[in-house]
XYZ file of C-alpha atoms in Angstrom:
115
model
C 10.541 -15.288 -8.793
C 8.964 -12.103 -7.466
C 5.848 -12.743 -5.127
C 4.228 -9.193 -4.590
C 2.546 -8.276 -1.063
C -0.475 -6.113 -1.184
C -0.081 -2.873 -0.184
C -2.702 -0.623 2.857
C -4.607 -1.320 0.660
C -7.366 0.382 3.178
C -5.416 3.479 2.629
C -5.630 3.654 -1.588
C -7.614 6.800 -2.511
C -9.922 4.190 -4.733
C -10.776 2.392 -1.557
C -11.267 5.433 0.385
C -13.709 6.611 -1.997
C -15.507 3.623 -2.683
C -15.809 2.625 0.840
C -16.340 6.037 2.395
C -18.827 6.431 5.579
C -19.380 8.921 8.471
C -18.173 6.201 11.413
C -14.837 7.273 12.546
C -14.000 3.977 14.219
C -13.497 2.334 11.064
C -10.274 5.010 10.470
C -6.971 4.663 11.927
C -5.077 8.171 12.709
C -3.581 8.476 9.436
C -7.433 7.962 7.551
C -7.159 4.688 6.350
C -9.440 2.192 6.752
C -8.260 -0.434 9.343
C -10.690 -3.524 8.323
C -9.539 -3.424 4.981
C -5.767 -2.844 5.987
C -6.307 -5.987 8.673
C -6.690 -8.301 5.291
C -3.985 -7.025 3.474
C -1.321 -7.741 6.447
C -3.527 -11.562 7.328
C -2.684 -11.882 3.613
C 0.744 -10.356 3.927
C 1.583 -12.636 6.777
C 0.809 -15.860 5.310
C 2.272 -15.147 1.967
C 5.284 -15.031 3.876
C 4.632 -18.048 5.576
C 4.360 -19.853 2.356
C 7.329 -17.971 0.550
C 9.315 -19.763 3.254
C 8.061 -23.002 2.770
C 8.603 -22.950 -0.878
C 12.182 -21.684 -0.467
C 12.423 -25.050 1.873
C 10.885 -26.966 -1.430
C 13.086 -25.595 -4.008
C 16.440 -24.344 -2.230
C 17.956 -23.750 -5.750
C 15.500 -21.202 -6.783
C 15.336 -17.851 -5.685
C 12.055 -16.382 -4.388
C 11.769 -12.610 -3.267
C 8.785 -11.465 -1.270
C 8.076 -7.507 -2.469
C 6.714 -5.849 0.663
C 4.708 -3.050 -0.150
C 2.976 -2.619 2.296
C 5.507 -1.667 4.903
C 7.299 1.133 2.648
C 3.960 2.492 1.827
C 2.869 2.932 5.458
C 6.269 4.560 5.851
C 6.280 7.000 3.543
C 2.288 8.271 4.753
C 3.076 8.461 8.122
C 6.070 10.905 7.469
C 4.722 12.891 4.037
C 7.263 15.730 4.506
C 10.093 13.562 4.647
C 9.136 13.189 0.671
C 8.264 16.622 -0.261
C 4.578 16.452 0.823
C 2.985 18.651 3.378
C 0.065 16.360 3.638
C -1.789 13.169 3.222
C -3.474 14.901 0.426
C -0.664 16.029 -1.123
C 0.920 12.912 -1.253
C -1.907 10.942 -3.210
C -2.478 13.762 -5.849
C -6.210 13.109 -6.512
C -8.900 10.328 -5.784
C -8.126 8.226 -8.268
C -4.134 7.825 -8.737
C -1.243 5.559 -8.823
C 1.885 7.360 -7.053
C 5.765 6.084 -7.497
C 8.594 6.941 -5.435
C 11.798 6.882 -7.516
C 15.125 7.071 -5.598
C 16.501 10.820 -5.656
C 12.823 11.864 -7.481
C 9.955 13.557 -5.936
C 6.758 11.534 -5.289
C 4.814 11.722 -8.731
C 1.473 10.356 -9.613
C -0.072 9.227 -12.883
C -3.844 9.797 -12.957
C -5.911 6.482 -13.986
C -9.088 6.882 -16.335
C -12.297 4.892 -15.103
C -15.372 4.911 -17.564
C -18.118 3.373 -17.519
C-alpha cells in the first residue's frame, strides 16, 4: 500500500493565486506561503507517525510512505539544477501540474478550470 504525503502545498501556483496578499511575512524566501506549508509537514509528520504504527499492526504487509513534499522543496530551491532559470520557469503558468521524469526535462500539463 502506497500512503501519499502532501506536497508545499503553500508553494502550488493554485494556492499562490488563490491565496495571494500584499503581506510579505506570510512568504518564505523561495515565495511560498509558510502557514499553508506548516499544515502540510503537521500532516506529513503524523502520517508518518501512523504509517509506523500500522507497519507494527500488520508486519506482513508492506506500506510505503510517498514523500512529496521533500523532493518538491528540492527541486524549487535549486531550479537550474533541472533546466529552469527560475521559480517561474519551473511552474510553467498559474494553473499547472509539473512532472519530473528521470533523464527528462521538467514538463507541465496545463489544467482547465471552468466555471
Amino acid at each position: 500500500v502506497v500512503v501519499p504525503g502532501n506536497p508545499p502545498l503553500g508553494c502550488s501556483p493554485t494556492m499562490l493565486t488563490s491565496r495571494s496578499g500584499p503581506n510579505t511575512t506570510e512568504y518564505d524566501p523561495m515565495g511560498c506561503l509558510i502557514d499553508v506549508n506548516r499544515v502540510a509537514t503537521v500532516h506529513n509528520s503524523r502520517l508518518r507517525a501512523a504509517v509506523v504504527s500500522l507497519r507494527g499492526r500488520y508486519p506482513r504487509a508492506t506500506i510505503i510512505l510517498a514523500d512529496f513534499y521533500s523532493p518538491i522543496i528540492k527541486i524549487l530551491r535549486n531550479p537550474s539544477h533541472y533546466g529552469k532559470d527560475s521559480l517561474v520557469a519551473l511552474v510553467c503558468t498559474p494553473i499547472d501540474l509539473c512532472f519530473l521524469r528521470r533523464g527528462q526535462p521538467l514538463s507541465c500539463l496545463g489544467i482547465l478550470l471552468q466555471g
